[in-house]
mmCIF file of C-alpha atoms and ligand atoms in Angstrom:
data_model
loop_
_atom_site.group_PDB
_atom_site.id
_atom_site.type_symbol
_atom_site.label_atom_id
_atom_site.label_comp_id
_atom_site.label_asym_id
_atom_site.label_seq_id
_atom_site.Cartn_x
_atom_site.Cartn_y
_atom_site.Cartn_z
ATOM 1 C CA UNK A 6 10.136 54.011 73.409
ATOM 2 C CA UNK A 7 7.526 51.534 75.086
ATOM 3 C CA UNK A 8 8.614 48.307 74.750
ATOM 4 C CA UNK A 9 7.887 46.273 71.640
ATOM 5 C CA UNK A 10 7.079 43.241 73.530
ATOM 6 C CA UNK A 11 4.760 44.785 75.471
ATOM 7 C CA UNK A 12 4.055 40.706 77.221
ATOM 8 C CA UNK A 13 7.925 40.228 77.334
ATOM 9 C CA UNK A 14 7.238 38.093 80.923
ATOM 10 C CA UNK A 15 5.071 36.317 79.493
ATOM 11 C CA UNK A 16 7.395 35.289 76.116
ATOM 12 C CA UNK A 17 10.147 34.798 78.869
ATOM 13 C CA UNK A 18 7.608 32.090 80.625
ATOM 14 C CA UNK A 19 6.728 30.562 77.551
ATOM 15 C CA UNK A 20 10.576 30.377 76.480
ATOM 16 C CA UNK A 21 11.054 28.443 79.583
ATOM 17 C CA UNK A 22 8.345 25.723 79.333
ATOM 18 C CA UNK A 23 9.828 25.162 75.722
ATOM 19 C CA UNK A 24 13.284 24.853 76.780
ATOM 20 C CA UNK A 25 12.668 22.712 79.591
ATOM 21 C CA UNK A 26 10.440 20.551 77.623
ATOM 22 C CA UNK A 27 13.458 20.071 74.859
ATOM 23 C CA UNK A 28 16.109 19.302 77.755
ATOM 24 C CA UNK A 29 14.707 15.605 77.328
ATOM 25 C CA UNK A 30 16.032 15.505 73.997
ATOM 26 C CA UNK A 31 19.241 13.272 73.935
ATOM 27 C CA UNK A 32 19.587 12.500 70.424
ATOM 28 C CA UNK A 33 22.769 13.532 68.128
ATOM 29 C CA UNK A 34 26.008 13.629 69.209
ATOM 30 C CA UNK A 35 29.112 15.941 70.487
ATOM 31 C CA UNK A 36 31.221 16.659 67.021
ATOM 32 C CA UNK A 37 34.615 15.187 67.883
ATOM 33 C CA UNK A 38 36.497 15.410 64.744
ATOM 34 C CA UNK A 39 38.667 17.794 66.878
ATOM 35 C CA UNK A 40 39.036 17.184 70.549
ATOM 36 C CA UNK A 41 38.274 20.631 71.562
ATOM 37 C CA UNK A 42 34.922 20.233 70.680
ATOM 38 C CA UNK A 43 34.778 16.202 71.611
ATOM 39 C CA UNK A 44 35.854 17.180 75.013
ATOM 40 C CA UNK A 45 32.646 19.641 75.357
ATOM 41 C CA UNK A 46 29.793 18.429 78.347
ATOM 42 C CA UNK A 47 27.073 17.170 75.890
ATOM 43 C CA UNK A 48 24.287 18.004 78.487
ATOM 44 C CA UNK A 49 25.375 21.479 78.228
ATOM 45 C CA UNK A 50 22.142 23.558 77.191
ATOM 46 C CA UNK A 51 21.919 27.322 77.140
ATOM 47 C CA UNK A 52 19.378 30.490 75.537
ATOM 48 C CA UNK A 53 19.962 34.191 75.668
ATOM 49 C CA UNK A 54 17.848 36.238 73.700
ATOM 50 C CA UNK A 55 17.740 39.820 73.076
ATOM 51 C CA UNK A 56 15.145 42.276 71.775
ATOM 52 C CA UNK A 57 15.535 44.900 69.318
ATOM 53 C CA UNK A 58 14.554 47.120 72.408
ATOM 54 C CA UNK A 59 17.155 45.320 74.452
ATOM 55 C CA UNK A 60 15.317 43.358 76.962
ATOM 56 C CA UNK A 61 17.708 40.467 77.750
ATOM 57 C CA UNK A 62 16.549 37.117 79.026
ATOM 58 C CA UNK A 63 18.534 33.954 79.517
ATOM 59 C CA UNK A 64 18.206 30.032 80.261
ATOM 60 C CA UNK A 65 20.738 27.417 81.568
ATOM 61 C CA UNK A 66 24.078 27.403 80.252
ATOM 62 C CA UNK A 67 23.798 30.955 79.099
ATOM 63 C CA UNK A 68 27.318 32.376 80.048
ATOM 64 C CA UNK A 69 29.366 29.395 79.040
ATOM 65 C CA UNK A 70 31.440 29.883 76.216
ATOM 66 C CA UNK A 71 31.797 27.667 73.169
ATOM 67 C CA UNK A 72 33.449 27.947 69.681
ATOM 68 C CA UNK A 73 32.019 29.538 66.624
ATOM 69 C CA UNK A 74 32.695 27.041 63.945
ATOM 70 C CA UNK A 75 30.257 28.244 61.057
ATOM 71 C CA UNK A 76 27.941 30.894 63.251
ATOM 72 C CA UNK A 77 31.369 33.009 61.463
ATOM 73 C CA UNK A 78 29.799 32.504 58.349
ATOM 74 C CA UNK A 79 27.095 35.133 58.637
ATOM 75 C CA UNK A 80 28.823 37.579 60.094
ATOM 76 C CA UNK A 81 31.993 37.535 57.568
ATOM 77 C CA UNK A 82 29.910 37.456 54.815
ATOM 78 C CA UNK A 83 28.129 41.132 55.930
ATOM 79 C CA UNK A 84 31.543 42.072 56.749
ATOM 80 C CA UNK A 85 32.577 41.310 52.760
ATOM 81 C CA UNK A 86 29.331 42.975 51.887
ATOM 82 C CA UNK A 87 29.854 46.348 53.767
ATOM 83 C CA UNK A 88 33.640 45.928 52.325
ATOM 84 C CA UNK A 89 32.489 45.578 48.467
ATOM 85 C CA UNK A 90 28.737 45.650 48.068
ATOM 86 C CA UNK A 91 26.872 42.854 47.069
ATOM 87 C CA UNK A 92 27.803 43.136 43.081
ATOM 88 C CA UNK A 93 31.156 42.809 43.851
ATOM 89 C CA UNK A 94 30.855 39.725 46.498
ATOM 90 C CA UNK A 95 28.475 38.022 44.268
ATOM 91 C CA UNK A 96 30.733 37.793 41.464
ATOM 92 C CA UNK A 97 32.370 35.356 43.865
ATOM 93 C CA UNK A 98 30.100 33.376 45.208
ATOM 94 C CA UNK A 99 26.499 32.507 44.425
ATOM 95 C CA UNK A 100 23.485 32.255 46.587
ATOM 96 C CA UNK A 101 21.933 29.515 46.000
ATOM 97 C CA UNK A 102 21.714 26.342 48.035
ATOM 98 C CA UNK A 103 24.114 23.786 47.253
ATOM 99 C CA UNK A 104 21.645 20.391 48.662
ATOM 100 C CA UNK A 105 25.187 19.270 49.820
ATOM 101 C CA UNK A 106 26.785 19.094 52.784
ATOM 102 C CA UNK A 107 28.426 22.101 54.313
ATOM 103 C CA UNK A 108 32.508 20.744 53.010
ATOM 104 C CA UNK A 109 31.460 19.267 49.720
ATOM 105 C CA UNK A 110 34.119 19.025 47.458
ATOM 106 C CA UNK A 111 32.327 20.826 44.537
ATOM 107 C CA UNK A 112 31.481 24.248 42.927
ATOM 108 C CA UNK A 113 28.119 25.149 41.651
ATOM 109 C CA UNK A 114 28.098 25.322 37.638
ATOM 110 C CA UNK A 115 29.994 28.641 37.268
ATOM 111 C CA UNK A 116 32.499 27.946 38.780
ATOM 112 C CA UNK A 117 31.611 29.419 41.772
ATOM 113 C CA UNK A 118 30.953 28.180 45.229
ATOM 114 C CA UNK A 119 27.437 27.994 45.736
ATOM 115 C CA UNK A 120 26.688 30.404 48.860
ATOM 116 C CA UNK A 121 28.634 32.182 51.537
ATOM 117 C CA UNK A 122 27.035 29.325 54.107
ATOM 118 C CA UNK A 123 29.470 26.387 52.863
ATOM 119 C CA UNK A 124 32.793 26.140 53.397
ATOM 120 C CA UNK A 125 33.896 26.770 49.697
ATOM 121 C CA UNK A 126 31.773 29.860 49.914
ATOM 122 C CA UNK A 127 32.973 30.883 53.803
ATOM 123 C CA UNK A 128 36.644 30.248 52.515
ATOM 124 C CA UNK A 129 35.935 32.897 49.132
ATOM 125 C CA UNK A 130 34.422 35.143 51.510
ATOM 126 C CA UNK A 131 37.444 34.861 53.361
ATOM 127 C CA UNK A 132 39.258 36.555 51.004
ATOM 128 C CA UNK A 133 37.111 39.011 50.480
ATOM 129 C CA UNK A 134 37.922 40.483 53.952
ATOM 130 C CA UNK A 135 40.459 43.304 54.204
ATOM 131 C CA UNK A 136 43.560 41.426 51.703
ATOM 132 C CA UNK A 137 45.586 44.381 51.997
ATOM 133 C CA UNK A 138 45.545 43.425 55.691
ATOM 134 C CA UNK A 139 48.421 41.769 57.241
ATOM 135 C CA UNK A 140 46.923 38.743 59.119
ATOM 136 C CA UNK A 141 47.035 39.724 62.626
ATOM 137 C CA UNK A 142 45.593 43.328 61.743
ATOM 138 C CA UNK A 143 43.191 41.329 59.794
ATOM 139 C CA UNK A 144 42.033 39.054 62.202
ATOM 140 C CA UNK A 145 42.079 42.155 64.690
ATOM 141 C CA UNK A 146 38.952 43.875 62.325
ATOM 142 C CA UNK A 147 36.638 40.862 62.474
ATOM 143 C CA UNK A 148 37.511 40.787 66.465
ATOM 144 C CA UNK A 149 36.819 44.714 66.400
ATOM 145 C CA UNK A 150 33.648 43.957 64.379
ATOM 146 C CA UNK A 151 32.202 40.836 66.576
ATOM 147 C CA UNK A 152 33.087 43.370 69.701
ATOM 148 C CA UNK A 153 30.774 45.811 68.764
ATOM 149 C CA UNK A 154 27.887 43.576 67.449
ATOM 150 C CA UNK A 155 28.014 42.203 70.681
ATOM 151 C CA UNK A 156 27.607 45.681 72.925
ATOM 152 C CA UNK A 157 31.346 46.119 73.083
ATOM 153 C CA UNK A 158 31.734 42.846 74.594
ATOM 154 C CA UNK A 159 34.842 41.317 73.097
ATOM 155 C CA UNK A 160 34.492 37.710 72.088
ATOM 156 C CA UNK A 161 37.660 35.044 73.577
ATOM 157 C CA UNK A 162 39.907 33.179 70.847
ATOM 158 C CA UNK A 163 40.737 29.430 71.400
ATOM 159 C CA UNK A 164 44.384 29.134 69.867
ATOM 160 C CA UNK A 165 43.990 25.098 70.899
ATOM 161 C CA UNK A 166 40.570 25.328 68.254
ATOM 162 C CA UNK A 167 42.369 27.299 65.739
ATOM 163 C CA UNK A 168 45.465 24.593 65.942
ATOM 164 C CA UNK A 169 43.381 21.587 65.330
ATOM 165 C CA UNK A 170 41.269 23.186 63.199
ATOM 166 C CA UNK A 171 44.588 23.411 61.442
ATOM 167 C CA UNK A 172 46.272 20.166 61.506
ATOM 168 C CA UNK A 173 42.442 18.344 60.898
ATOM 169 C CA UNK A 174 41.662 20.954 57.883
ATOM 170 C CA UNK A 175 42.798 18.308 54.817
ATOM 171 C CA UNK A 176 39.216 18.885 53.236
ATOM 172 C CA UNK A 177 39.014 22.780 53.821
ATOM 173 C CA UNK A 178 42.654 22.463 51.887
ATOM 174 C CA UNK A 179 41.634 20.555 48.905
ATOM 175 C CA UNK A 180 38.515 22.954 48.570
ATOM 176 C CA UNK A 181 41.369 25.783 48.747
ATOM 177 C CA UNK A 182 43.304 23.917 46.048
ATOM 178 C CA UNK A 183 40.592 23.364 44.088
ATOM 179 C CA UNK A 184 38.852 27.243 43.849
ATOM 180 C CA UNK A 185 42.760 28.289 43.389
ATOM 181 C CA UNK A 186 42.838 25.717 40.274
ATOM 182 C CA UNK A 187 39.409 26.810 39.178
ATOM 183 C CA UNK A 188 40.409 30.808 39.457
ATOM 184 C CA UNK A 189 37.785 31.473 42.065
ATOM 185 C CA UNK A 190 39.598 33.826 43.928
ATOM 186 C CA UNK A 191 40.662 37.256 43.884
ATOM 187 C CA UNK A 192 43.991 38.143 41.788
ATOM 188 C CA UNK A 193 46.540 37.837 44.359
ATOM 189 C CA UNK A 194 45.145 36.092 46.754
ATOM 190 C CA UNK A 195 47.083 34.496 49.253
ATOM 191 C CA UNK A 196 45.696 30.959 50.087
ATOM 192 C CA UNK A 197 47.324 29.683 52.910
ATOM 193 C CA UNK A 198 46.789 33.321 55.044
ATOM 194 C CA UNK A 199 43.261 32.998 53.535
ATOM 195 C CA UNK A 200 42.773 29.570 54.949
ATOM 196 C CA UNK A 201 44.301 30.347 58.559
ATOM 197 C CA UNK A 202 42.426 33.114 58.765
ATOM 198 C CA UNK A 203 39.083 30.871 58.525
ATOM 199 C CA UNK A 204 39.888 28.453 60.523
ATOM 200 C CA UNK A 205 40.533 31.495 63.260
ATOM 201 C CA UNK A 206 37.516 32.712 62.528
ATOM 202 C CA UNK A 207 35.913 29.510 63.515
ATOM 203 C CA UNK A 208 37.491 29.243 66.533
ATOM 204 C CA UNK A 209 36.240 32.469 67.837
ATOM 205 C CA UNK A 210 34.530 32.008 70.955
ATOM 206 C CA UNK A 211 31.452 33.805 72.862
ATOM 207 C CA UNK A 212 28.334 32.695 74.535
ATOM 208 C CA UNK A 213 24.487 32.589 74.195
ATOM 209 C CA UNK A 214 24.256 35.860 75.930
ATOM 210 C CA UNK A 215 26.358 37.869 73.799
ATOM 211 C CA UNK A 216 25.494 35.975 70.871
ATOM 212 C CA UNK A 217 21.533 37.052 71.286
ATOM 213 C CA UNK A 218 22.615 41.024 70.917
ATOM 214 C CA UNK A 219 24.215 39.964 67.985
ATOM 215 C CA UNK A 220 21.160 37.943 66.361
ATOM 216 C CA UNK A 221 19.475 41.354 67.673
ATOM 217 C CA UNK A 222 21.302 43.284 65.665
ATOM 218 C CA UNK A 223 20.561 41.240 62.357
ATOM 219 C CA UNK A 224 16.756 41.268 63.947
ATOM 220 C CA UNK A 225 17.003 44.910 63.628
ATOM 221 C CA UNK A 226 18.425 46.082 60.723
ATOM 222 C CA UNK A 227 21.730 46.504 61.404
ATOM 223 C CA UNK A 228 20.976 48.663 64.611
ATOM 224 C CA UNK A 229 22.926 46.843 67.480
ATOM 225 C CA UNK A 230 20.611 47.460 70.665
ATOM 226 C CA UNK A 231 22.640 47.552 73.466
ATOM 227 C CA UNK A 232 24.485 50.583 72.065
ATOM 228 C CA UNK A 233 21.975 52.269 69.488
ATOM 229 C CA UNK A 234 24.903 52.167 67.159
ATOM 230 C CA UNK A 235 24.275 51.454 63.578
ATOM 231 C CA UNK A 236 26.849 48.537 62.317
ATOM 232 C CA UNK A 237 25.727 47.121 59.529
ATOM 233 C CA UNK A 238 23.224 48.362 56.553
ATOM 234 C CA UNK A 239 19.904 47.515 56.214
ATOM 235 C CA UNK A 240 20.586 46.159 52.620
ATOM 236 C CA UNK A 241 23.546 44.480 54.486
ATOM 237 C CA UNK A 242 21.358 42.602 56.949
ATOM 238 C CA UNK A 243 18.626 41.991 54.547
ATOM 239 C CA UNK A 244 21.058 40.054 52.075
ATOM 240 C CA UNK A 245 22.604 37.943 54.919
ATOM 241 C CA UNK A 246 18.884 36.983 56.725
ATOM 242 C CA UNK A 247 18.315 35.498 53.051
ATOM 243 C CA UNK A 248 21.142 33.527 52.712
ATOM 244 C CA UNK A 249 20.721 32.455 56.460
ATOM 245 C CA UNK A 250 16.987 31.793 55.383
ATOM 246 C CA UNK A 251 17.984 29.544 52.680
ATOM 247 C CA UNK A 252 21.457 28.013 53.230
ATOM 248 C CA UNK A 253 22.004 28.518 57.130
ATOM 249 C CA UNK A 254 21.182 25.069 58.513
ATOM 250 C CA UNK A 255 23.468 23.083 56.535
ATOM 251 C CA UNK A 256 21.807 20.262 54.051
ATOM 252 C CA UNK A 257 18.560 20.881 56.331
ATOM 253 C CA UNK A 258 18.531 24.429 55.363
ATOM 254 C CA UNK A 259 15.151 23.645 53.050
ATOM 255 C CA UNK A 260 13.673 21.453 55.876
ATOM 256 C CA UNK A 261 13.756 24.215 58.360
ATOM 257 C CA UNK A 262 12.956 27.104 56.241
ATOM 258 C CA UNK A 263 9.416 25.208 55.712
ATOM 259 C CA UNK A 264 8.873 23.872 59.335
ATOM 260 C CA UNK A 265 10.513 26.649 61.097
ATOM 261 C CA UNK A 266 10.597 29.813 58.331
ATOM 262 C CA UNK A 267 13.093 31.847 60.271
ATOM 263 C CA UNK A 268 16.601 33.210 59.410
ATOM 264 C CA UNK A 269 18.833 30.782 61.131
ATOM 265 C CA UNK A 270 22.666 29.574 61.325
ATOM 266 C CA UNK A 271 24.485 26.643 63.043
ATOM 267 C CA UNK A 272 27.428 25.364 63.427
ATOM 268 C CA UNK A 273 29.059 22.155 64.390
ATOM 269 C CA UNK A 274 29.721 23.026 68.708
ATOM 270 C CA UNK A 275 25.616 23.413 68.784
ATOM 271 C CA UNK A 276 24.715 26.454 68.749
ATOM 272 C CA UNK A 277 22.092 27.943 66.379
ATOM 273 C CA UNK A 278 21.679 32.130 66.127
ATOM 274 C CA UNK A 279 17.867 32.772 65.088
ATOM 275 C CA UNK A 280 16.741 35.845 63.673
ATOM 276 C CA UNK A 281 12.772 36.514 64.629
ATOM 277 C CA UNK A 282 13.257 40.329 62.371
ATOM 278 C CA UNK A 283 11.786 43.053 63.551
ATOM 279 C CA UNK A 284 11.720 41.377 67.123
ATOM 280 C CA UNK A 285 14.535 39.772 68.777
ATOM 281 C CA UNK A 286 18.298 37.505 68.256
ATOM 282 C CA UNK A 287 17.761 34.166 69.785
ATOM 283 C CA UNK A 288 21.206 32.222 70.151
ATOM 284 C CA UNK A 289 20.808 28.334 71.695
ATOM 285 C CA UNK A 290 23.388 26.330 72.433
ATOM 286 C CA UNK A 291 23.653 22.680 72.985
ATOM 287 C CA UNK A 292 26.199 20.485 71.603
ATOM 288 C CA UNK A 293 25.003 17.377 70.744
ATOM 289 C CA UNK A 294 24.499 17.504 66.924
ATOM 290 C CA UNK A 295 22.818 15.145 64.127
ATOM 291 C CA UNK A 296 23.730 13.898 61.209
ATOM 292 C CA UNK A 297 23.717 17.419 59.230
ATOM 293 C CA UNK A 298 25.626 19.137 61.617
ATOM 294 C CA UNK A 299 22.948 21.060 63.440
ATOM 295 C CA UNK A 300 21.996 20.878 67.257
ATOM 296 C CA UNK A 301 19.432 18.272 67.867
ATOM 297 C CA UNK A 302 17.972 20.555 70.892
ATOM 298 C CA UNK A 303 18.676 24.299 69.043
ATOM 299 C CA UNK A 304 16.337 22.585 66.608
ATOM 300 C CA UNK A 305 13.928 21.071 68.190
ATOM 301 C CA UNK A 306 13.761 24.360 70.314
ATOM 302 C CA UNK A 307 13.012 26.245 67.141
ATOM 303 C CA UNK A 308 9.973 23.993 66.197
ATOM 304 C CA UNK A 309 8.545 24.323 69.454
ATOM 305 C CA UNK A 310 8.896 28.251 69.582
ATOM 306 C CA UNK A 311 6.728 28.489 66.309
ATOM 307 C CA UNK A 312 4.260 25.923 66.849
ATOM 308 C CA UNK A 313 3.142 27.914 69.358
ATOM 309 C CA UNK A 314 4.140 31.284 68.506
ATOM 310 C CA UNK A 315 3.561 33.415 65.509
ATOM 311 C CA UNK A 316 6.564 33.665 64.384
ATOM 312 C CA UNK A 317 7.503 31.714 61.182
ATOM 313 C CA UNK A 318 8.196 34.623 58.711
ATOM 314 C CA UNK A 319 5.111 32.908 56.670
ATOM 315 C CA UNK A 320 2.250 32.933 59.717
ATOM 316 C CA UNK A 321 -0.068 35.118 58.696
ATOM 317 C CA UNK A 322 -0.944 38.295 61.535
ATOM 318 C CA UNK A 323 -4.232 38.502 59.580
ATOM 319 C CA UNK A 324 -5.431 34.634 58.819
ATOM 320 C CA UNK A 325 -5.836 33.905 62.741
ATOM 321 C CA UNK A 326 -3.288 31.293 63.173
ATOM 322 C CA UNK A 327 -4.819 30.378 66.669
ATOM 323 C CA UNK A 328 -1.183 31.126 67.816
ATOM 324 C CA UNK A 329 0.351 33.137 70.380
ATOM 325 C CA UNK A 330 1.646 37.009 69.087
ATOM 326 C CA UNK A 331 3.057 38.994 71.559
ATOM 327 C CA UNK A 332 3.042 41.891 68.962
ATOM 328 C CA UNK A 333 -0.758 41.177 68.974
ATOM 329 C CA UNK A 334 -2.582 41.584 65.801
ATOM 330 C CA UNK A 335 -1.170 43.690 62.918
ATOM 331 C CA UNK A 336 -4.285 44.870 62.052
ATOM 332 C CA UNK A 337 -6.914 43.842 64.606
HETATM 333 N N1 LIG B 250 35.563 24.468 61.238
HETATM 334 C C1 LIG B 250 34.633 23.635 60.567
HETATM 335 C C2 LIG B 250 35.083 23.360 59.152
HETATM 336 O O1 LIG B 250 35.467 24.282 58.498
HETATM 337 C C3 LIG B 250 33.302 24.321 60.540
HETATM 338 C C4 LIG B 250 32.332 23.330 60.865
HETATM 339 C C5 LIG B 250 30.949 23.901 60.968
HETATM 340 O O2 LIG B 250 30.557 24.443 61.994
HETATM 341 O O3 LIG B 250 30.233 23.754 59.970
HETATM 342 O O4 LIG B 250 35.056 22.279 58.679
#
C-alpha cells in the first residue's frame, strides 16, 4: 500500500515548527492534588504520532512516561461497548455534555451520569467492565487490551498513583455514593472494587509514542497499525470519536470542538490523544494544565496544527481553505 501521506516529511517538518513555536508557552500549571503528578518536570514536552499506515514520528519528550488519569476514559468506554453494545451501555450513561466540570457532583436529569468522559460516567463505565471478574483478572483485561492497542507494547502501572489516587479520591467516593443511592449501577455491583479499579485505571502509565498507535487505531477504525490486527469495531470507534468529539476536553469540550473540530481527550498529567480519522493518532504531552484541566501546550498545539492544516473534521477538501492537505484535494 503506498503511503497515505504521500508528503509525510514534509507534515513531520511542519509538526516541528509548530511544536517548537508552542514550547514558549508557559501558562497553566502542574496538577498537584497528588504528589505524583506535582512532582512531574513542568517543562516536560513530548509528540509521537502515528499513521494509519504506520509511519511513526516523534518530538521531545516522546519516550517519557506519564500517568493516564482520564486518557482511560476513552478506551474503557470502547472496552464496555465491545462488552455490551451500545444499547446496553447507554442505558447507563448518557452522551451528552454535562457543561460541568469533569468531578461534578451531579447526574444529568435521568438519573444518569451525563457521558462516559466525566468521572460519574468513567466510574458507571467502570462497572460495566468484566463484573464477573475478580479484580486482579479484571484489571489484567484492560492491561491485555491497552497492550495490544499499543503494538503489543505493554503499558507500566504506578502503584504510588493508584495509592494517592486512593487516599485523595473523597469526591470520586461521594459520586460513588451518590449513583449507588440513585440506582445507577448494575444489580450487584460492587462499589468499592468498582472504584479501585478506576482509580487503577488512571494510574496506568505509557508515553507519547505508544500512545500515538493507539490514537491510530481510533484514527483507523479500530485497525491497530503496527500489527494489522483488528481490536475494536468500527461502530465501536465511531461511538467513542463522538463522545471524544463532544465531551473529551473537559468543560472546554464545546470550545475546542469549534476552534479545533477534532476527536480529542485529556487528562489532568497533560497529555491530550487526538484523533485526525482516516489519517493518524497524535498523543502530546506536557504537564502544565489550565484551569479546565487540559494542557495549556497539547492545546495550543492543536490550534496551531489546524490553522494551518486541513484538518478540522469541518474544513472543507472542496471550498479551498487556502490550507495545507497532505491528502491533497478530494476531488481536484
Ligand atoms: N484521577 C482523576 C480523578 O478521577 C482523573 C483526573 C483527570 O485526568 O481528569 O479525579
Amino acid at each position: 500500500m503506498p503511503p497515505l501521506l504521500s508528503s509525510f516529511p514534509a507534515l513531520c517538518d511542519g509538526f516541528s515548527e509548530i511544536f517548537q513555536a508552542v514550547a514558549a508557552q508557559k501558562g497553566g500549571k502542574v496538577a498537584d492534588y497528588i504528589p505524583q503528578l506535582g512532582r512531574v518536570d513542568p517543562e516536560r514536552y513530548g509528540l509521537g504520532l502515528c499513521t494509519v499506515d504506520n509511519q511513526r514520528f516523534s518530538l521531545g519528550d516522546s519516550n517519557v512516561d506519564f500517568c493516564l488519569q482520564s486518557g482511560c476514559k476513552p478506551i474503557n468506554y470502547a472496552l464496555a461497548l465491545e462488552e455490551h453494545g451500545e444499547a446496553k451501555v447507554h442505558q447507563y450513561v448518557g452522551r451528552e455534555p454535562s457543561g460541568r466540570s469533569f468531578n461534578e457532583l451531579t447526574l444529568g436529569p435521568d438519573d444518569r451520569p451525563h457521558n462516559p468522559m466525566i468521572n460519574a460516567g468513567a466510574i458507571l463505565i467502570c462497572s460495566l467492565i468484566r463484573p464477573e471478574l475478580d479484580p486482579a483478572d479484571r484489571f489484567d483485561h484492560v492491561m491485555e487490551r491497552w497492550q495490544a492497542l499499543q503494538g503489543g507494547h505493554r503499558p507500566g502501572f504506578s502503584n504510588a498513583t493508584y495509592l494517592s489516587e486512593r487516599q485523595t479520591a473523597d469526591r470520586n467516593y461521594a459520586l460513588g455514593y451518590y449513583m449507588q443511592e440513585r440506582r445507577v449501577f448494575p444489580k450487584n455491583t460492587a462499589l468499592i472494587p468498582t472504584l479501585e479499579f478506576y482509580f487503577q485505571c488512571c494510574s496506568i502509565e505509557s508515553n507519547c509514542e505508544r500512545l500515538s498507535v493507539v490514537a491510530a487505531t481510533l484514527a483507523s477504525g479500530g485497525l491497530c497499525p503496527a500489527t494489522g490486527e483488528r481490536l475494536l469495531s468500527p461502530r465501536t470507534v465511531r461511538d467513542t470519536l463522538s463522545l471524544m468529539s463532544s465531551c473529551g476536553m473537559y468543560d472546554f469540550s464545546g470550545e475546542f470542538a469549534f476552534t479545533v473540530g477534532l476527536p480529542a481527550k485529556s487528562g489532568v498529567s497533560g497529555m491530550v490523544l487526538v484523533v485526525v480519522p482516516d489519517l493518524f493518532g497524535l498523543c502530546i504531552w506536557s504537564p502544565r494544565v489550565d484551569r479546565s484541566g487540559n494542557s495549556v501546550r497539547g492545546v495550543e498545539f492543536c490550534k496551531a496544527m489546524v490553522s494551518r492544516y486541513n484538518f478540522h473534521l469541518l474544513d472543507s477538501r472542496l471550498g479551498g481553505s487556502g490550507k495545507e492537505d497532505p491528502r491533497g484535494l478530494a476531488f481536484p
